Coordinates of C-alpha atoms and ligand atoms in Angstrom, one line a residue:
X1 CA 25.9 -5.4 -6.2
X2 CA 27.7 -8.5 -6.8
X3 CA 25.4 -10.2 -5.2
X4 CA 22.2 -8.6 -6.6
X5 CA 24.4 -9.9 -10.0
X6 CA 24.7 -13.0 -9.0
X7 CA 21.5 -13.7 -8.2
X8 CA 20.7 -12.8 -11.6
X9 CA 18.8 -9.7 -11.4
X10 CA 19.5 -8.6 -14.5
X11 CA 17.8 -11.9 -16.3
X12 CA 14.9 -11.3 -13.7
X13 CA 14.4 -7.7 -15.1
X14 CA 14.6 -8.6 -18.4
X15 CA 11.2 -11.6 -17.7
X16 CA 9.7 -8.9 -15.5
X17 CA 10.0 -6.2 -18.6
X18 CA 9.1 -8.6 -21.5
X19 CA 5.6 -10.2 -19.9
X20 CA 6.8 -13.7 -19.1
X21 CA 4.6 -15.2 -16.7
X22 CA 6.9 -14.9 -13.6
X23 CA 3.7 -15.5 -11.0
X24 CA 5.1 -18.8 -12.1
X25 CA 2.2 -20.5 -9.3
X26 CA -0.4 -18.3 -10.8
X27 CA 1.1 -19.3 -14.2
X28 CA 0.1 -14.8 -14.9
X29 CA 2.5 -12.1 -16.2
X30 CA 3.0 -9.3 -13.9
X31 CA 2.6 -6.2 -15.6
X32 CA 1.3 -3.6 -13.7
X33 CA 4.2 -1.4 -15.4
X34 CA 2.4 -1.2 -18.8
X35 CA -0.7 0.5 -17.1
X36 CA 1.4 3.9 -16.3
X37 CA 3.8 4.1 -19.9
X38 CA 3.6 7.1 -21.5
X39 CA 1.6 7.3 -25.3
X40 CA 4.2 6.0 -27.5
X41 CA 5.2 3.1 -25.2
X42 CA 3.8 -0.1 -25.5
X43 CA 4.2 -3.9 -23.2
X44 CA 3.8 -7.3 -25.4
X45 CA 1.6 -10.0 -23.6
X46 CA 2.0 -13.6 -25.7
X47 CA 2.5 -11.6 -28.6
X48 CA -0.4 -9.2 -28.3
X49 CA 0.4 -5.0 -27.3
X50 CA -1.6 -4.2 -25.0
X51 CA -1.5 -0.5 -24.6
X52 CA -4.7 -0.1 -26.5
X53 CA -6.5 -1.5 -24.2
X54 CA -5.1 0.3 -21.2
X55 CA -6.0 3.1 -22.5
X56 CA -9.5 2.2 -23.8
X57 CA -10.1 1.9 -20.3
X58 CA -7.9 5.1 -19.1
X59 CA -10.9 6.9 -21.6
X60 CA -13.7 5.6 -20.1
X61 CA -12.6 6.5 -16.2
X62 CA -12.2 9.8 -18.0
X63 CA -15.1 10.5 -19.5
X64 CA -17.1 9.2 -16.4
X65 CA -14.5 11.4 -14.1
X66 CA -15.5 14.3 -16.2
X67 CA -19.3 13.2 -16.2
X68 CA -19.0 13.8 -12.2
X69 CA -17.2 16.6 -12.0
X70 CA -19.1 18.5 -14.8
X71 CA -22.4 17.6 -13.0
X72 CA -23.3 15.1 -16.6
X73 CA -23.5 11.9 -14.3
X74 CA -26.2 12.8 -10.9
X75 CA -27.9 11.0 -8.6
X76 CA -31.4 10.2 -8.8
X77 CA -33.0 13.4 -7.8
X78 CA -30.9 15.4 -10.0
X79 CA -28.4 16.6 -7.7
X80 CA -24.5 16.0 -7.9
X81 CA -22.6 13.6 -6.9
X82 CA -20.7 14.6 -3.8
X83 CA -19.6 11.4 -2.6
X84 CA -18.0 8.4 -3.9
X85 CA -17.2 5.0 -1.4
X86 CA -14.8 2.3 -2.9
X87 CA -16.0 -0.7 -1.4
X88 CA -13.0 -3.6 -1.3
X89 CA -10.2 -4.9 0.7
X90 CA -6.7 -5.6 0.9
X91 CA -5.1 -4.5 -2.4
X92 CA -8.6 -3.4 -3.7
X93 CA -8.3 -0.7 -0.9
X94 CA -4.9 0.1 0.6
X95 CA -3.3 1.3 -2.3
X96 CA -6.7 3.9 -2.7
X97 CA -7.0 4.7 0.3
X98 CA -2.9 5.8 0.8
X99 CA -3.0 7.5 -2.0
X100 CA -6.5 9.5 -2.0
X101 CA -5.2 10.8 1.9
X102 CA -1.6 11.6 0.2
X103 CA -3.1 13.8 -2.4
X104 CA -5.4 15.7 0.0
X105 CA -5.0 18.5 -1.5
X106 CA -5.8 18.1 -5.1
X107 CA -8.8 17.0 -3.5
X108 CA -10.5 19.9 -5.8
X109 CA -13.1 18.5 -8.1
X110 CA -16.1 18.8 -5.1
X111 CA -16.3 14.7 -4.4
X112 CA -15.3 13.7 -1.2
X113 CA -13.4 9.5 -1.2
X114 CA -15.0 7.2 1.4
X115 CA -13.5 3.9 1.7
X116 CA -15.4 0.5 3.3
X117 CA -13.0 -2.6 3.6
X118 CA -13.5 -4.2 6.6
X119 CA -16.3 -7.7 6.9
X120 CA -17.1 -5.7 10.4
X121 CA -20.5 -3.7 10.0
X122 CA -19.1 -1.0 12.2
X123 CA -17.0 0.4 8.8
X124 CA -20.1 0.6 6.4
X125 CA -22.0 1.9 9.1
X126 CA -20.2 5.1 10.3
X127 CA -19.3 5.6 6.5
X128 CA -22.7 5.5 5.5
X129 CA -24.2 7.7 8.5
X130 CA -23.4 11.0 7.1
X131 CA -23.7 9.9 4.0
X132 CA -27.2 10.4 1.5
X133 CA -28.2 8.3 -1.0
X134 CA -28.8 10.7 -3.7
X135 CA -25.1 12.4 -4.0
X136 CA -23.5 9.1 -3.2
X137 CA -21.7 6.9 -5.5
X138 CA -20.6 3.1 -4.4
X139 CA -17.7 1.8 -6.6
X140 CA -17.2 -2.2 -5.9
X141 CA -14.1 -2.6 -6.3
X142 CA -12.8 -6.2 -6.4
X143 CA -10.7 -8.0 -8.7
X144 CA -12.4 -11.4 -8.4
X145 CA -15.4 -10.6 -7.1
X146 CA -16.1 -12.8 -5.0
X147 CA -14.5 -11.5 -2.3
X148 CA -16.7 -12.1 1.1
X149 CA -16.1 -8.6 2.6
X150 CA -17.0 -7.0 -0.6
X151 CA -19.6 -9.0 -1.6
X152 CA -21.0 -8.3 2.1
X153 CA -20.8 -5.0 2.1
X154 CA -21.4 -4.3 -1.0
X155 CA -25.5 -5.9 -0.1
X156 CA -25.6 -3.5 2.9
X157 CA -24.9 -0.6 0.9
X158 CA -27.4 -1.6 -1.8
X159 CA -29.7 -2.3 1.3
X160 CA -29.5 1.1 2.5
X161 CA -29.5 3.2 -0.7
X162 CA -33.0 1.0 -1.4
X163 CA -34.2 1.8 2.3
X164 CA -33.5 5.7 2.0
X165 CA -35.1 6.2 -0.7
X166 CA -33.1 5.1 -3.8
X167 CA -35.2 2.5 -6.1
X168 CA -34.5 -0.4 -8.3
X169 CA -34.1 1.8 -11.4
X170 CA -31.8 4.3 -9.6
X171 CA -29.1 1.7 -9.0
X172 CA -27.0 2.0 -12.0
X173 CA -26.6 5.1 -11.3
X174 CA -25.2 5.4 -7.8
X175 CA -22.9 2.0 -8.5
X176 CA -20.5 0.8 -10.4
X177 CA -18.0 -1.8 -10.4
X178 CA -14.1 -2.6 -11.2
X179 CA -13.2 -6.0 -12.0
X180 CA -11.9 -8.4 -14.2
X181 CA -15.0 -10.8 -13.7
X182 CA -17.6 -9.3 -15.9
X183 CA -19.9 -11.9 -15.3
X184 CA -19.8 -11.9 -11.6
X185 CA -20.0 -8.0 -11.7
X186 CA -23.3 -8.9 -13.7
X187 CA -25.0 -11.7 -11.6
X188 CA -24.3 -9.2 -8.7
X189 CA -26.6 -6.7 -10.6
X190 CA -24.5 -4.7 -11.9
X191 CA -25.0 -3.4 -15.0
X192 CA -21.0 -4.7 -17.1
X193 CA -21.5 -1.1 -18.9
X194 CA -20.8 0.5 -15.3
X195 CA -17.9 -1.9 -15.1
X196 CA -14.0 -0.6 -15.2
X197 CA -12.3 -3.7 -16.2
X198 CA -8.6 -4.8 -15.4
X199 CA -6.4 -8.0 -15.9
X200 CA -5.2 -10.5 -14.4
X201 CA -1.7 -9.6 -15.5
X202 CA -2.7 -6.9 -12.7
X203 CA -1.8 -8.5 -8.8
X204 CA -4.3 -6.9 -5.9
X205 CA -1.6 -5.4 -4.5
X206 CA -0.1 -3.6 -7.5
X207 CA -3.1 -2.5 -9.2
X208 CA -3.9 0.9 -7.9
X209 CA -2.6 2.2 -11.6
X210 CA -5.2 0.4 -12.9
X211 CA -9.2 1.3 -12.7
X212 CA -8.9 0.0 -8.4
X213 CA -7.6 4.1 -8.4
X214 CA -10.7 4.9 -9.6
X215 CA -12.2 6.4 -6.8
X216 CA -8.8 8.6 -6.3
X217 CA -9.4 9.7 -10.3
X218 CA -12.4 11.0 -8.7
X219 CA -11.4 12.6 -5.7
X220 CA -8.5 14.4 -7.2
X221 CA -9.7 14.1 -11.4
X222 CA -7.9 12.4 -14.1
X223 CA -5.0 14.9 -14.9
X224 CA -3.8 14.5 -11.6
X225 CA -4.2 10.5 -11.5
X226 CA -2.5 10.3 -15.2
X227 CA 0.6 12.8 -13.4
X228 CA 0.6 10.1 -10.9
X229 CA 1.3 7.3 -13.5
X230 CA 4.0 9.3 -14.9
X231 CA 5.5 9.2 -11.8
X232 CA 5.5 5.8 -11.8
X233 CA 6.3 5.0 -15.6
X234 CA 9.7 7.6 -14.9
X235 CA 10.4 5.2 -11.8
X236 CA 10.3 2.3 -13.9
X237 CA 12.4 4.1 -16.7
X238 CA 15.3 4.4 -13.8
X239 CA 14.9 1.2 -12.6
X240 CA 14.8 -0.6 -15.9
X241 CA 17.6 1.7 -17.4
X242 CA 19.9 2.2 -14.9
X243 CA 23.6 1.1 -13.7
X244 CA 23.2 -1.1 -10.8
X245 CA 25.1 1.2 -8.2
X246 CA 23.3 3.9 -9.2
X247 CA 20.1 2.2 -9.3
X248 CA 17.5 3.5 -6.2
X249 CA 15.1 0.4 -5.8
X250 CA 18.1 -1.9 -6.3
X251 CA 20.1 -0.6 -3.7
X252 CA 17.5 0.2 -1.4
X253 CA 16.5 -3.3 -1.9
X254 CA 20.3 -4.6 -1.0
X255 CA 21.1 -2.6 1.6
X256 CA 18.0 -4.3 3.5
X257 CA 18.8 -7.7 1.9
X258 CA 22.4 -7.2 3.6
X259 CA 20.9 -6.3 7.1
X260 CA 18.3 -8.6 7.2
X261 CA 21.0 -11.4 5.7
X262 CA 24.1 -10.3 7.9
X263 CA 22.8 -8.6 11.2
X264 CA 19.6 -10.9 11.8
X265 CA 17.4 -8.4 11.5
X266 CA 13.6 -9.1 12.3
X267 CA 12.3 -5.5 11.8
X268 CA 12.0 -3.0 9.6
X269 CA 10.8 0.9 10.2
X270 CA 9.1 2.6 7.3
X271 CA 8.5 6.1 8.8
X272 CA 6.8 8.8 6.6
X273 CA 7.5 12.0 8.2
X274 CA 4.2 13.7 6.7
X275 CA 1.1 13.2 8.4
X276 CA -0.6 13.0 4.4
X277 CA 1.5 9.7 3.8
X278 CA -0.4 8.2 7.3
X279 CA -1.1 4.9 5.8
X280 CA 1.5 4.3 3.2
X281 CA 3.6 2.2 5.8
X282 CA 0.2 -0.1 5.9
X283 CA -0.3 -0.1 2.7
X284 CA 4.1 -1.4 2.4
X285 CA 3.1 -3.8 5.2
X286 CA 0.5 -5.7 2.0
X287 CA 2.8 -4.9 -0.3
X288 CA 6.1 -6.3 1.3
X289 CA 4.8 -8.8 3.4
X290 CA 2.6 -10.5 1.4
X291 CA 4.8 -10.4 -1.7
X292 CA 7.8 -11.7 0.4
X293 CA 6.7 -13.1 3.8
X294 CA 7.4 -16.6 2.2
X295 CA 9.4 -19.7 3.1
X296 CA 9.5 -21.9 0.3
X297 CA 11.9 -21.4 -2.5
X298 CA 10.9 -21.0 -6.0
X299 CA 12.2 -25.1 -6.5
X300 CA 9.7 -25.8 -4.0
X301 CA 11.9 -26.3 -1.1
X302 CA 12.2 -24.5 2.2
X303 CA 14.6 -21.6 2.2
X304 CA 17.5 -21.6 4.7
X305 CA 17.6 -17.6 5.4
X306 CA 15.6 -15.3 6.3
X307 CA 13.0 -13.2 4.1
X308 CA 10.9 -10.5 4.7
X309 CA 10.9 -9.1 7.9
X310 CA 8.1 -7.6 9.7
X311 CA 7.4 -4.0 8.1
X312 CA 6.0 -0.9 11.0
X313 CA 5.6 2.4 11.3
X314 CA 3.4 5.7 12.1
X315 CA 4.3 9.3 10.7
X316 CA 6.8 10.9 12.5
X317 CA 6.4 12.9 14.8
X318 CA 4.0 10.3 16.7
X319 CA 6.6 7.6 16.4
X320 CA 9.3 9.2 18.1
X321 CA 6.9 9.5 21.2
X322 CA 5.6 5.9 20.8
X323 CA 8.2 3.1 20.0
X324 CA 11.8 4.9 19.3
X325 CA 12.7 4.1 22.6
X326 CA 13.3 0.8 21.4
X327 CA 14.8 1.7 17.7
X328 CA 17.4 3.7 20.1
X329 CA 18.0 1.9 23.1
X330 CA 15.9 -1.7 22.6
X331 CA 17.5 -4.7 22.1
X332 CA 17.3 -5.7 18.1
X333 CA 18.5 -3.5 15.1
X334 CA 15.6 -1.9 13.1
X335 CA 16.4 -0.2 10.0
X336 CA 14.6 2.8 9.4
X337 CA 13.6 4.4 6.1
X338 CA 12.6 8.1 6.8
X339 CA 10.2 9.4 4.1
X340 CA 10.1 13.5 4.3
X341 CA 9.2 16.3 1.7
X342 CA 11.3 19.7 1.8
X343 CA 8.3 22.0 0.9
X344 CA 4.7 21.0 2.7
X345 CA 1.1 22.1 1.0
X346 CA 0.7 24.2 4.0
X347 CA 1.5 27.4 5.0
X348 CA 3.0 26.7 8.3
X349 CA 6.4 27.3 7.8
X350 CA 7.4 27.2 11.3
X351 CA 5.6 23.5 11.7
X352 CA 7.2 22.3 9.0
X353 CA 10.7 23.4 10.0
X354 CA 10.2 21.6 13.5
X355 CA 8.9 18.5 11.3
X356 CA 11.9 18.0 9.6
X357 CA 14.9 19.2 12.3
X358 CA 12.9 16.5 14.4
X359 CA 13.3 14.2 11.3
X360 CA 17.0 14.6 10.2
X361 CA 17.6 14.5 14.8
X362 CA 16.2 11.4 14.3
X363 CA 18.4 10.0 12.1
X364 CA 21.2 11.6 13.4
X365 CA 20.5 10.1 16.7
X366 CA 20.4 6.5 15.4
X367 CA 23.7 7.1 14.0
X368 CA 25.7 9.1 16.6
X369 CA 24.3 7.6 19.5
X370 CA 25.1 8.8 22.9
X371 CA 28.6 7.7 24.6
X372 CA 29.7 7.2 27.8
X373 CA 31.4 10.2 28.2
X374 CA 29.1 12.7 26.2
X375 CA 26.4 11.5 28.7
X376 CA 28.4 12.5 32.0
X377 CA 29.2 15.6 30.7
X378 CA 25.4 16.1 30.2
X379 CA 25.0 15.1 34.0
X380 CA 27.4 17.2 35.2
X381 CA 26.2 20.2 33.7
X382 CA 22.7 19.4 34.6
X383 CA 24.4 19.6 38.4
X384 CA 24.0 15.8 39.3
X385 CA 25.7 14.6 42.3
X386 CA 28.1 12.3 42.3
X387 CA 25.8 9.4 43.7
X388 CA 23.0 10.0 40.9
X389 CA 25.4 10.0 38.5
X390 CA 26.3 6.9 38.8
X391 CA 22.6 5.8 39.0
X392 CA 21.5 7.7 36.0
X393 CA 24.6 6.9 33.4
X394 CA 23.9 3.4 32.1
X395 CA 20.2 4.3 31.6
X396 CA 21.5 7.8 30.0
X397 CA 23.8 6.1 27.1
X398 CA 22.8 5.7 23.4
X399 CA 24.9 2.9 21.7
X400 CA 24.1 4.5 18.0
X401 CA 25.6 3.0 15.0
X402 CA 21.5 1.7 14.2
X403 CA 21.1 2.3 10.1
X404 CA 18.7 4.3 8.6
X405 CA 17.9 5.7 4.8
X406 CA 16.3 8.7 4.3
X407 CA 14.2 9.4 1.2
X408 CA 14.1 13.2 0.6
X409 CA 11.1 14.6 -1.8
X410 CA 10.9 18.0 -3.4
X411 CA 6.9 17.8 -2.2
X412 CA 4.0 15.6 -2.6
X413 CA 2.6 16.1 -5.7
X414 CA 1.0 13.2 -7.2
X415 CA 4.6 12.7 -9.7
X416 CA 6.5 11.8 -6.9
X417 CA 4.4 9.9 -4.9
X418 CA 4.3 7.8 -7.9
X419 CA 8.0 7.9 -7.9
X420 CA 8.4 6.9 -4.3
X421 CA 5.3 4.0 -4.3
X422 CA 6.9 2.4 -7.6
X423 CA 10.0 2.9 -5.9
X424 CA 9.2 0.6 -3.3
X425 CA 7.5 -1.9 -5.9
X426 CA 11.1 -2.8 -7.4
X427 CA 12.7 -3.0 -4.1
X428 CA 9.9 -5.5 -3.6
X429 CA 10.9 -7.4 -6.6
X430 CA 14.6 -7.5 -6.2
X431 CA 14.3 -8.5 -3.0
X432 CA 11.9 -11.4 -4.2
X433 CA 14.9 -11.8 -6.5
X434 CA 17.6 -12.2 -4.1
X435 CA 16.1 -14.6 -2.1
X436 CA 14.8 -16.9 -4.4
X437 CA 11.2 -16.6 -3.9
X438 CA 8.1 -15.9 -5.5
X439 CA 6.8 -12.7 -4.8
X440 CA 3.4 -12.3 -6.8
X441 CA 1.0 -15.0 -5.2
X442 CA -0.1 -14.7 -1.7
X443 CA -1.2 -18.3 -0.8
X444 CA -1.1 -18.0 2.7
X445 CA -4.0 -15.7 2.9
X446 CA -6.1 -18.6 1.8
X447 CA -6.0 -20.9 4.6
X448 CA -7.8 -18.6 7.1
X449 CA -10.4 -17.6 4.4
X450 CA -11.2 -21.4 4.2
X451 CA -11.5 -22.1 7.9
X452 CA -13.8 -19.0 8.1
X453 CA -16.3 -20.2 5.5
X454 CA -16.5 -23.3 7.6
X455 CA -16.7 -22.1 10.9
X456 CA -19.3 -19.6 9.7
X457 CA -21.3 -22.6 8.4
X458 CA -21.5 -23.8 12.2
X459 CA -22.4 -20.7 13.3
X460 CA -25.4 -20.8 11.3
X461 CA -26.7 -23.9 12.0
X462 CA -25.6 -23.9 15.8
X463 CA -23.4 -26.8 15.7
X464 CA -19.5 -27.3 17.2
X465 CA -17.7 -29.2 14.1
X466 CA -14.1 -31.1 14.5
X467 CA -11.7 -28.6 15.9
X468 CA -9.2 -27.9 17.7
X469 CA -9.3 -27.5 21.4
X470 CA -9.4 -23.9 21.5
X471 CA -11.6 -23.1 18.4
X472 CA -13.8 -25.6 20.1
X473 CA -14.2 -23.7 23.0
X474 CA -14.5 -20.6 21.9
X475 CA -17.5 -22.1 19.5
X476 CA -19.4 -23.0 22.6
X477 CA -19.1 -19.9 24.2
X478 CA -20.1 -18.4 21.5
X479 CA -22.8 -20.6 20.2
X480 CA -24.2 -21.1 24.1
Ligands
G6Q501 C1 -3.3 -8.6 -3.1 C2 -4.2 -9.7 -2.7 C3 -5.4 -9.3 -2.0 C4 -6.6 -8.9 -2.8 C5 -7.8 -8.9 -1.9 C6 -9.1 -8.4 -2.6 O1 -2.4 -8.7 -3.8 O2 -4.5 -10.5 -3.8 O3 -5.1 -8.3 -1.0 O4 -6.4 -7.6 -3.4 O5 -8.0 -10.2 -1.4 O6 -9.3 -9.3 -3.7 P1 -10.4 -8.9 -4.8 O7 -9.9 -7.6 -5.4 O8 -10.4 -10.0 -5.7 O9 -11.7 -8.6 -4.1

């Protein structure tokens, strides 16, 4: 705690709270708390509240919710819409996609969430294949919009609604668009009164609160997206308000801080044990990674310790019998975070008892260990002789003492997985803190992008341009 003070977290919460622009390389506020406060709460941007217009836009996903579910809003031939696909990518997509398979089921309002992300045709296509163009609603979702994937995609699916039978005049309504680029959302052909708009106070990767979790407003309706935000808002009235040793995202955020700083640690686990949170460790891996997989300081100069580590992890129980060989017996230290809910949606009581004794065995485990004495005994009494004893012992010891948190909810309900995903956003931050960096830009996603465009260029026109060795020869085995 005296270092989180030192490093003057305090200041750092007080910019983060009051709008100044701390994407200091972005030269943007980062905000994406004031899209989650409750009414009578407001967030001042140069001067300016801008609650009003948060919720100007919280009304219209409303109203167009309630258009879909009430059967207002069809498709062309009259019939409902039974299916909506958010087509986007990194944080225009993981945060959606976690949360719409987290809240399975509220999944009640009779739309079912398809999500297209990846630049490979294979995505679109087997989303699409089921899919018919009358019940089916494309949201393009992309804060730039002009996002290659997207954009890409985006023409196929426009491509195949006009082929099946959609026409021209159908297209506003089967797609809309979130965005804070109303003029690219309309030189795409998008109607900008079909358009959801955000900010750029808003990053990617934070900005599921904002209308990017449109598509999960419609798979589980707006009630249950606003109880989401409320989630959120009460995590950020803890974190905000409270006492630094009692504070969960700050400590959570040091005791990783003091592993990664103290024991050399490369690794991180993040393992939900609940088969609905089975992509919320990818969608950590954006948001910690990209936030704080950086080596330059915030003076511009190389750090001289480590930052993020590398974030994995499946749901437990498919971890234990993948890679926890090595959290128990490999060579490096991996903190674990376990992630488990006391009372499941289901009604298989006895399946959820043997999820969490294997969960808490787990963590035990890591902890305890396995001496050498404790795993004699267990040869003995397994009637070992003598000789394969002494063969089997090394291999049959557990040195323990690996760390591990565990983060215990009451149940999934949309409040709480609010709660634990803004959770994770401050940790994100204070770690950023702590280490000196900043955590809001991403500019080493841009370097790839760039080489793509220009290899793609030569792939067009059939001609090998100044590479490297390698690129060079995979270009001519490709190009022929
Ligand atoms: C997230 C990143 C990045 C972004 C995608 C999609 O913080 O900025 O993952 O969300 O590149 O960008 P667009 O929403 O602009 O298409």
């Amino acid at each position: 705690m005296n270092w989180a003070a030192e490093s003057g977290i305090d200041e750092a919460k007080n910019a983060f709270y009051n709008g100044a622009a701390i994407n200091e390389t972005e030269k943007r506020a980062v905000l994406h708390q004031a899209l989650r406060q409750p009414d009578d709460y407001d967030f001042i941007l140069n001067g300016q509240p801008i609650a009003i217009e948060v919720k100007r836009v919280w009304d219209r996903m409303e109203k167009f919710c309630r258009a879909l579910h009430t059967g207002t809003h069809t498709g062309y031939t009259g019939k409902r819409i039974t299916d909506v696909v958010n087509i986007g990518i990194g944080g225009s997509d993981l945060g959606p996609v976690m949360v719409c398979e987290a809240l399975k089921p509220y999944q009640n309002c009779g739309i079912k969430p398809h999500f297209v992300s990846n630049i490979d045709a294979w995505h679109i296509c087997d989303t699409l294949q089921n899919l018919h163009p009358d019940t089916t609603l494309f949201i393009i979702a992309s804060k730039t919009f002009t996002t290659q994937e997207t954009l890409t995609n985006a023409l196929t699916a426009r491509a195949w609604f006009l082929e099946k039978g959609g026409a021209e005049t159908d297209i506003t309504k089967h797609f809309v668009a979130v965005s804070t680029n109303a003029s690219a959302v309309a030189d795409f052909g998008i109607n900008p009164d079909n358009m959801f708009e955000f900010w750029d106070w808003v990053g990617g990767r934070f900005s599921l609160w904002s209308a990017i979790g449109l598509s999960i407003a419609c798979a589980v309706g707006f009630q249950q997206f606003k109880s989401l935000l409320e989630g959120a808002a009460a995590m950020d009235k803890h974190f905000f308000e409270t006492e630094a040793d009692q504070n969960i995202p700050l400590v959570l955020a040091m005791i990783s801080c003091w592993y990664i700083q103290f024991y050399d640690i490369k690794a991180e686990a993040i393992l939900p044990y609940d088969q609905r949170l089975h992509r919320f460790t990818a969608y950590l891996q954006q948001g910690i990674m990209e936030s704080n997989g950086k080596y330059v300081d915030r003076n511009g100069h190389p750090v001289e310790y480590p930052t993020s580590t590398v974030i994995f992890g499946e749901p437990g129980t498919n971890s234990q019998h993948s890679f926890f060989q090595l959290l128990h017996q490999g060579t490096h230290i991996i903190p674990a975070e376990f992630i488990l809910c006391r009372e499941p949606h289901h009604p298989y009581t006895l399946q959820h008892e043997l999820l969490i004794s294997n969960c808490l065995a787990q963590s035990e485990a890591l902890m305890r260990g396995k001496t050498k004495s404790e795993a004699l005994a267990d040869l003995k009494l397994q009637g070992k002789s003598p000789e394969e004893i002494e063969a089997l012992l090394p291999y049959k010891v557990f040195p323990g003492n690996k760390p591990s948190t565990t983060i215990l909810l009451d149940k999934l309900t949309p409040y709480a997985l609010g709660q634990l995903i803004a959770l994770y956003e401050h940790k994100i931050f204070v770690q950023g803190i702590i280490w000196n960096i900043y955590s809001f830009d991403q500019w080493g996603v841009e370097l790839g992008k760039a080489l793509a465009r220009d290899i793609h260029g030569e792939l067009t026109a059939g001609i090998v341009g100044n590479h490297d060795s390698s690129t060079t020869g995979l270009l001519r085995e490709i190009i022929g």
